[in-house]
């Protein structure tokens, strides 16, 4: 089968994602053309779109056929040889863990895994439980807040600062940097030159590295600087890139999952009441349903390394293949009533953390823990939290973000 187009489908337009029209588009694509060619004159001619759960898992795990490194993981990246793209301040191919293939990715992940072992995550849980309490302490007397900025953003920022060894008074720098890096299409966050943001971040983490060489601590910076496998260490550029990844992925995704989750609960009061009445019993399935529902990372891209096929569609070597997590998590063949928010859903084989394989999210357990801690604190201490306005969504077709969400409650 060749390339066809469907009238009314445009996955390039971030405004359609703000208006939530993407759900209707993906429902059509899953039914009519689950491996859809999206023309795109601005970004290299177009790309294939994988919208079914089974296909996403197959593409995600087949790193030999579908490369993260050849063209990077963004739709618009990799159009030029490394170092020659006039619009990119840096090229992440082969130096950012997201944009690596095995065996390089395997080696890199072994090095950075040391900061995300179950022991390390367990050690910080007690500290994060206390931080969740303090976050609610800081707002509970006010009776109102921007849920995203004052509540949802705080625990992921404090957690990633704790893990990275960043002083807590500097955590809002990470919030600002990550917003600028992922908000290129959003008027609130867009910046004239992304290079300035990256330079600020690199200077900061290199100063942090210099401090840890002189004063080692039990944080991920110290572990990364000292990690060694068969005599191999991270280069300075690899270290900088991983800290950039942590800065963005460590707070952006969990912040948005928390905001989407609370908004979904407030829009489904019967689900909210059920969870509040059985926090311990229902929280595990509620967290997974929130992750499915939110799918904070809407897509990742791969590049075909050879001619191949998906569902009879001929994919040529060098073609872009985009995997849509937000669509796979609404696949009618996998999820009963996929557009129903159901905190008791089980099993729930969502792909919010990826479809398995080597690129499965390194921070999945940390994200689940953060969601559980902050939601438990909110449900048990602010029983009448309610919406005070509509959410303001991030203008993006890459991150499913909520920028602002006004809420009110009875001060306590």
Coordinates of C-alpha atoms in Angstrom, one line a residue:
X1 CA 0.0 0.0 0.0
X2 CA 1.2 3.5 -0.8
X3 CA 0.7 6.8 0.9
X4 CA -2.8 8.2 1.3
X5 CA -4.2 11.3 3.1
X6 CA -7.4 11.7 5.0
X7 CA -9.3 15.0 4.9
X8 CA -9.5 16.7 8.3
X9 CA -6.4 14.9 9.7
X10 CA -3.5 17.2 10.6
X11 CA -1.1 16.0 13.3
X12 CA 1.3 18.9 12.6
X13 CA -1.0 21.6 14.1
X14 CA -0.4 22.0 17.9
X15 CA -3.5 24.1 18.3
X16 CA -5.6 21.1 17.4
X17 CA -4.1 19.3 20.4
X18 CA -4.9 22.3 22.7
X19 CA -8.5 22.0 21.5
X20 CA -8.4 18.2 22.2
X21 CA -9.3 17.4 18.5
X22 CA -6.4 14.9 18.4
X23 CA -8.6 12.3 20.1
X24 CA -11.1 12.4 17.3
X25 CA -8.3 12.3 14.7
X26 CA -6.7 9.3 16.3
X27 CA -10.0 7.4 16.7
X28 CA -10.4 7.8 12.9
X29 CA -6.9 6.7 12.2
X30 CA -7.1 3.6 14.3
X31 CA -10.2 2.6 12.4
X32 CA -9.3 3.8 8.9
X33 CA -5.6 4.0 8.5
X34 CA -3.5 2.9 11.5
X35 CA -0.2 3.5 9.7
X36 CA -0.9 6.9 8.3
X37 CA 1.3 9.1 6.2
X38 CA 1.2 12.7 7.4
X39 CA 2.5 15.2 4.8
X40 CA 4.7 17.9 6.2
X41 CA 6.4 20.3 3.9
X42 CA 8.1 22.2 6.7
X43 CA 9.8 19.2 8.4
X44 CA 11.2 17.0 5.7
X45 CA 8.3 15.9 3.6
X46 CA 6.2 13.9 6.1
X47 CA 6.2 10.9 8.4
X48 CA 4.4 7.7 9.2
X49 CA 2.2 7.5 12.2
X50 CA 1.8 4.4 14.4
X51 CA -1.4 4.7 16.4
X52 CA -2.2 1.1 17.5
X53 CA -1.0 -0.3 20.8
X54 CA 0.5 -3.5 19.3
X55 CA 2.3 -1.6 16.5
X56 CA 3.8 0.9 19.0
X57 CA 5.2 -1.9 21.1
X58 CA 6.6 -3.6 18.0
X59 CA 8.3 -0.5 16.8
X60 CA 9.5 0.6 20.2
X61 CA 11.2 -2.8 20.9
X62 CA 12.7 -3.3 17.4
X63 CA 15.7 -1.0 17.8
X64 CA 17.5 -2.6 14.9
X65 CA 14.9 -1.6 12.4
X66 CA 13.6 1.6 14.0
X67 CA 16.4 3.8 15.2
X68 CA 16.3 6.5 17.9
X69 CA 19.8 7.7 16.9
X70 CA 19.7 8.2 13.1
X71 CA 17.2 11.1 13.2
X72 CA 16.7 11.6 16.9
X73 CA 13.3 11.2 18.6
X74 CA 11.6 14.5 17.6
X75 CA 9.6 14.9 14.4
X76 CA 11.5 17.9 13.2
X77 CA 15.0 16.7 14.1
X78 CA 17.8 15.0 12.1
X79 CA 17.2 16.7 8.8
X80 CA 20.9 17.7 8.5
X81 CA 24.3 16.0 9.1
X82 CA 25.4 16.4 12.7
X83 CA 26.5 20.0 13.4
X84 CA 25.0 21.5 10.3
X85 CA 21.4 22.2 11.3
X86 CA 21.0 26.0 11.3
X87 CA 17.9 25.9 13.6
X88 CA 19.3 23.5 16.3
X89 CA 21.6 24.8 19.0
X90 CA 22.9 21.3 19.7
X91 CA 22.6 17.9 18.2
X92 CA 21.5 15.2 20.6
X93 CA 22.0 12.2 18.4
X94 CA 24.4 9.7 20.0
X95 CA 24.9 11.7 23.2
X96 CA 21.5 12.0 24.8
X97 CA 20.2 8.6 26.1
X98 CA 16.8 9.1 24.4
X99 CA 18.7 9.4 21.1
X100 CA 20.9 6.4 21.2
X101 CA 20.6 2.8 20.0
X102 CA 22.1 -0.3 21.5
X103 CA 24.8 -1.2 22.2
X104 CA 25.7 2.5 23.0
X105 CA 22.4 3.0 24.7
X106 CA 22.9 -0.2 26.8
X107 CA 26.3 1.0 28.0
X108 CA 25.0 4.5 28.8
X109 CA 22.0 3.1 30.7
X110 CA 24.2 0.8 32.8
X111 CA 26.2 3.9 33.9
X112 CA 23.2 6.1 34.8
X113 CA 21.1 3.3 36.3
X114 CA 23.1 3.6 39.5
X115 CA 21.1 6.6 40.4
X116 CA 17.7 4.9 39.9
X117 CA 18.1 1.6 41.7
X118 CA 15.2 0.4 43.9
X119 CA 17.5 1.2 46.9
X120 CA 18.0 4.8 45.8
X121 CA 14.3 5.3 45.1
X122 CA 13.4 3.7 48.5
X123 CA 15.9 6.0 50.3
X124 CA 14.2 9.1 49.0
X125 CA 10.6 8.0 49.6
X126 CA 10.5 9.1 53.2
X127 CA 12.0 12.4 52.3
X128 CA 9.4 12.9 49.5
X129 CA 6.5 11.9 51.7
X130 CA 7.6 14.7 54.1
X131 CA 7.9 17.1 51.2
X132 CA 4.4 16.3 50.0
X133 CA 3.1 17.1 53.4
X134 CA 5.0 20.5 53.4
X135 CA 3.7 21.3 49.9
X136 CA 0.1 21.0 51.1
X137 CA 1.0 22.8 54.4
X138 CA 2.2 25.8 52.2
X139 CA -1.1 26.2 50.5
X140 CA -3.8 24.8 52.7
X141 CA -4.5 28.1 54.5
X142 CA -4.9 30.1 51.3
X143 CA -8.0 28.4 50.0
X144 CA -7.0 28.8 46.4
X145 CA -4.1 28.1 44.1
X146 CA -2.8 27.5 40.6
X147 CA -2.8 23.8 40.9
X148 CA 0.0 23.4 38.4
X149 CA 2.5 26.0 39.6
X150 CA 1.8 25.7 43.4
X151 CA 1.1 22.0 43.8
X152 CA 1.7 19.7 40.8
X153 CA 5.0 21.1 39.9
X154 CA 6.5 21.2 43.3
X155 CA 7.0 17.5 44.3
X156 CA 8.6 16.5 40.9
X157 CA 10.9 19.6 41.2
X158 CA 11.9 18.8 44.7
X159 CA 12.4 15.1 44.0
X160 CA 14.6 15.7 41.0
X161 CA 16.6 18.4 42.9
X162 CA 17.1 15.8 45.7
X163 CA 18.3 13.2 43.2
X164 CA 20.5 15.5 41.3
X165 CA 21.9 17.2 44.3
X166 CA 20.6 20.6 43.3
X167 CA 19.9 23.0 46.2
X168 CA 16.2 23.2 46.8
X169 CA 16.3 27.0 46.4
X170 CA 17.5 26.5 42.8
X171 CA 14.7 24.1 41.8
X172 CA 12.6 26.8 40.1
X173 CA 15.5 27.3 37.7
X174 CA 14.8 23.7 36.4
X175 CA 11.1 24.6 36.1
X176 CA 11.9 27.6 34.0
X177 CA 14.5 25.8 31.8
X178 CA 12.3 22.8 31.1
X179 CA 9.3 25.1 30.2
X180 CA 11.5 27.0 27.7
X181 CA 12.9 23.8 26.2
X182 CA 9.6 22.1 25.6
X183 CA 7.4 25.2 25.0
X184 CA 8.8 26.3 21.6
X185 CA 5.3 26.5 20.1
X186 CA 3.7 28.1 23.2
X187 CA 3.7 32.0 23.4
X188 CA 4.0 31.9 27.2
X189 CA 7.3 29.9 27.1
X190 CA 8.8 30.4 23.7
X191 CA 12.2 32.0 23.7
X192 CA 14.1 33.8 20.9
X193 CA 17.1 31.6 21.3
X194 CA 17.1 28.1 22.8
X195 CA 20.9 28.3 22.9
X196 CA 20.7 30.7 25.8
X197 CA 18.6 28.2 27.9
X198 CA 20.9 25.3 27.1
X199 CA 24.0 27.4 27.9
X200 CA 22.6 28.4 31.3
X201 CA 21.8 24.8 32.1
X202 CA 25.2 23.5 31.0
X203 CA 27.0 26.1 33.0
X204 CA 24.9 25.3 36.1
X205 CA 25.5 21.5 35.9
X206 CA 29.2 21.9 35.2
X207 CA 29.6 24.0 38.3
X208 CA 27.6 21.4 40.2
X209 CA 30.0 18.7 38.9
X210 CA 33.0 20.7 40.0
X211 CA 31.6 21.0 43.5
X212 CA 30.9 17.3 43.7
X213 CA 34.4 16.4 42.6
X214 CA 35.7 18.4 45.6
X215 CA 32.8 17.4 47.9
X216 CA 31.3 14.0 47.0
X217 CA 27.7 13.3 48.3
X218 CA 25.1 10.6 48.0
X219 CA 23.4 12.1 44.9
X220 CA 23.2 11.2 41.3
X221 CA 25.8 13.8 40.2
X222 CA 28.4 12.1 42.4
X223 CA 27.4 8.7 41.2
X224 CA 27.5 9.7 37.5
X225 CA 30.9 11.3 37.9
X226 CA 32.3 8.1 39.5
X227 CA 30.4 5.5 37.5
X228 CA 32.6 3.2 35.5
X229 CA 32.0 0.1 33.5
X230 CA 35.0 -1.7 32.0
X231 CA 37.0 1.5 32.5
X232 CA 34.4 3.6 30.7
X233 CA 33.1 6.8 32.1
X234 CA 30.7 9.5 30.9
X235 CA 32.3 12.2 28.9
X236 CA 31.5 15.8 29.9
X237 CA 29.1 16.2 27.0
X238 CA 27.3 13.0 27.9
X239 CA 27.1 14.1 31.6
X240 CA 25.7 17.5 30.5
X241 CA 23.1 15.8 28.2
X242 CA 21.9 13.4 30.9
X243 CA 21.5 16.3 33.3
X244 CA 19.5 18.1 30.6
X245 CA 17.3 15.0 30.2
X246 CA 16.8 14.8 34.0
X247 CA 15.9 18.5 34.2
X248 CA 13.1 18.1 31.6
X249 CA 11.9 14.6 31.9
X250 CA 12.3 14.6 35.7
X251 CA 9.7 17.3 36.3
X252 CA 7.8 17.9 33.1
X253 CA 6.1 14.5 32.8
X254 CA 5.1 13.9 36.4
X255 CA 3.9 17.5 36.8
X256 CA 1.6 17.1 33.8
X257 CA 0.4 13.6 34.9
X258 CA -0.5 15.1 38.3
X259 CA -2.4 18.0 36.8
X260 CA -4.2 15.8 34.3
X261 CA -5.0 13.3 37.1
X262 CA -6.5 15.9 39.4
X263 CA -8.5 17.5 36.6
X264 CA -9.8 14.1 35.6
X265 CA -10.8 13.3 39.2
X266 CA -12.6 16.7 39.6
X267 CA -14.4 16.1 36.3
X268 CA -15.5 12.6 37.4
X269 CA -16.7 13.3 41.0
X270 CA -17.9 9.7 41.5
X271 CA -14.3 8.5 40.8
X272 CA -12.9 11.1 43.1
X273 CA -15.3 10.1 45.9
X274 CA -14.5 6.4 45.5
X275 CA -10.7 7.1 45.6
X276 CA -11.1 9.3 48.7
X277 CA -13.1 6.5 50.5
X278 CA -10.4 3.9 49.8
X279 CA -7.1 5.7 49.2
X280 CA -4.8 2.8 50.0
X281 CA -6.8 0.2 48.2
X282 CA -7.5 2.1 44.9
X283 CA -4.4 4.3 44.6
X284 CA -2.3 1.8 42.6
X285 CA -4.9 1.3 39.9
X286 CA -5.8 5.0 40.0
X287 CA -2.2 6.0 39.4
X288 CA -2.0 3.8 36.3
X289 CA -5.3 5.0 35.0
X290 CA -4.1 8.6 35.4
X291 CA -0.9 7.7 33.5
X292 CA -2.9 6.1 30.7
X293 CA -5.4 9.0 30.6
X294 CA -2.7 11.7 30.6
X295 CA 0.0 10.2 28.4
X296 CA 2.2 13.2 29.1
X297 CA 4.6 12.4 26.3
X298 CA 2.3 12.3 23.3
X299 CA 4.8 10.7 20.9
X300 CA 8.3 9.7 20.1
X301 CA 9.9 9.3 16.7
X302 CA 12.1 6.6 15.1
X303 CA 13.8 6.3 11.8
X304 CA 13.7 3.2 9.6
X305 CA 17.1 1.7 9.1
X306 CA 16.0 -0.5 6.2
X307 CA 13.0 -1.0 3.9
X308 CA 10.2 -2.7 6.0
X309 CA 6.5 -3.0 6.4
X310 CA 3.9 -2.2 9.2
X311 CA 0.4 -3.5 8.5
X312 CA 1.1 -3.8 4.8
X313 CA 2.4 -0.2 4.6
X314 CA 5.8 0.0 2.8
X315 CA 8.2 1.9 5.0
X316 CA 11.4 3.0 3.1
X317 CA 14.8 3.2 4.7
X318 CA 15.2 6.6 6.2
X319 CA 11.5 7.3 6.6
X320 CA 10.3 8.8 9.9
X321 CA 8.0 6.7 12.0
X322 CA 6.2 8.4 14.9
X323 CA 4.7 6.3 17.7
X324 CA 1.7 8.0 19.4
X325 CA 1.4 6.9 23.0
X326 CA -1.7 9.1 23.5
X327 CA -3.5 7.0 20.7
X328 CA -2.2 3.6 21.8
X329 CA -3.5 4.3 25.3
X330 CA -7.0 4.8 23.8
X331 CA -6.9 1.7 21.5
X332 CA -10.3 0.0 21.5
X333 CA -8.8 -3.4 20.9
X334 CA -6.8 -3.2 24.2
X335 CA -8.9 -1.0 26.5
X336 CA -12.7 -1.4 27.2
X337 CA -14.4 2.0 26.9
X338 CA -11.0 3.7 26.4
X339 CA -12.6 7.2 26.7
X340 CA -14.0 6.3 30.2
X341 CA -11.8 7.4 33.1
X342 CA -11.9 4.4 35.4
X343 CA -9.7 4.3 38.5
X344 CA -10.5 0.6 39.0
X345 CA -9.3 -0.4 35.5
X346 CA -7.3 -3.7 35.6
X347 CA -5.4 -4.9 33.8
X348 CA -4.1 -1.6 32.4
X349 CA -1.3 -2.2 29.9
X350 CA -0.8 1.5 29.2
X351 CA 2.3 2.7 27.3
X352 CA 2.7 6.0 29.1
X353 CA 6.3 4.9 30.0
X354 CA 6.9 3.5 26.5
X355 CA 6.2 0.1 25.1
X356 CA 8.9 -1.8 26.9
X357 CA 12.3 -2.6 25.4
X358 CA 15.5 -0.7 26.1
X359 CA 13.9 2.7 26.1
X360 CA 11.4 2.0 28.9
X361 CA 11.3 5.1 31.2
X362 CA 14.1 5.1 33.7
X363 CA 12.0 7.0 36.2
X364 CA 8.8 5.0 36.0
X365 CA 8.9 3.9 39.6
X366 CA 9.8 7.4 40.8
X367 CA 6.9 8.9 38.9
X368 CA 4.4 6.4 40.3
X369 CA 5.7 7.1 43.8
X370 CA 5.4 10.9 43.4
X371 CA 1.8 10.6 42.1
X372 CA 0.8 8.3 44.9
X373 CA 2.3 10.6 47.6
X374 CA 0.9 13.9 46.5
X375 CA -2.5 12.6 45.6
X376 CA -2.8 10.8 49.0
X377 CA -1.8 14.0 50.8
X378 CA -4.4 16.1 48.8
X379 CA -7.3 13.6 49.1
X380 CA -6.8 13.2 52.9
X381 CA -6.2 16.8 53.8
X382 CA -8.2 18.9 51.3
X383 CA -11.6 17.1 51.0
X384 CA -13.4 19.9 49.1
X385 CA -10.9 20.8 46.4
X386 CA -12.8 22.1 43.3
X387 CA -12.2 23.7 40.0
X388 CA -12.2 27.5 39.8
X389 CA -11.8 27.8 36.0
X390 CA -10.8 25.9 32.9
X391 CA -7.3 24.4 32.4
X392 CA -4.9 26.3 30.2
X393 CA -3.1 23.8 28.0
X394 CA 0.4 23.8 26.6
X395 CA 0.5 24.6 22.8
X396 CA 2.4 21.4 21.7
X397 CA 1.9 18.2 19.8
X398 CA 4.7 16.6 21.7
X399 CA 4.0 17.2 25.4
X400 CA 0.4 16.9 26.7
X401 CA 0.7 19.7 29.2
X402 CA -1.5 21.7 31.5
X403 CA 0.2 25.1 32.2
X404 CA -2.4 26.5 34.7
X405 CA -5.3 25.0 36.6
X406 CA -7.2 27.3 39.1
X407 CA -8.6 25.5 42.1
X408 CA -10.3 26.5 45.4
X409 CA -11.1 24.8 48.7
X410 CA -12.1 25.7 52.2
X411 CA -9.0 27.1 54.0
X412 CA -7.8 24.8 56.8

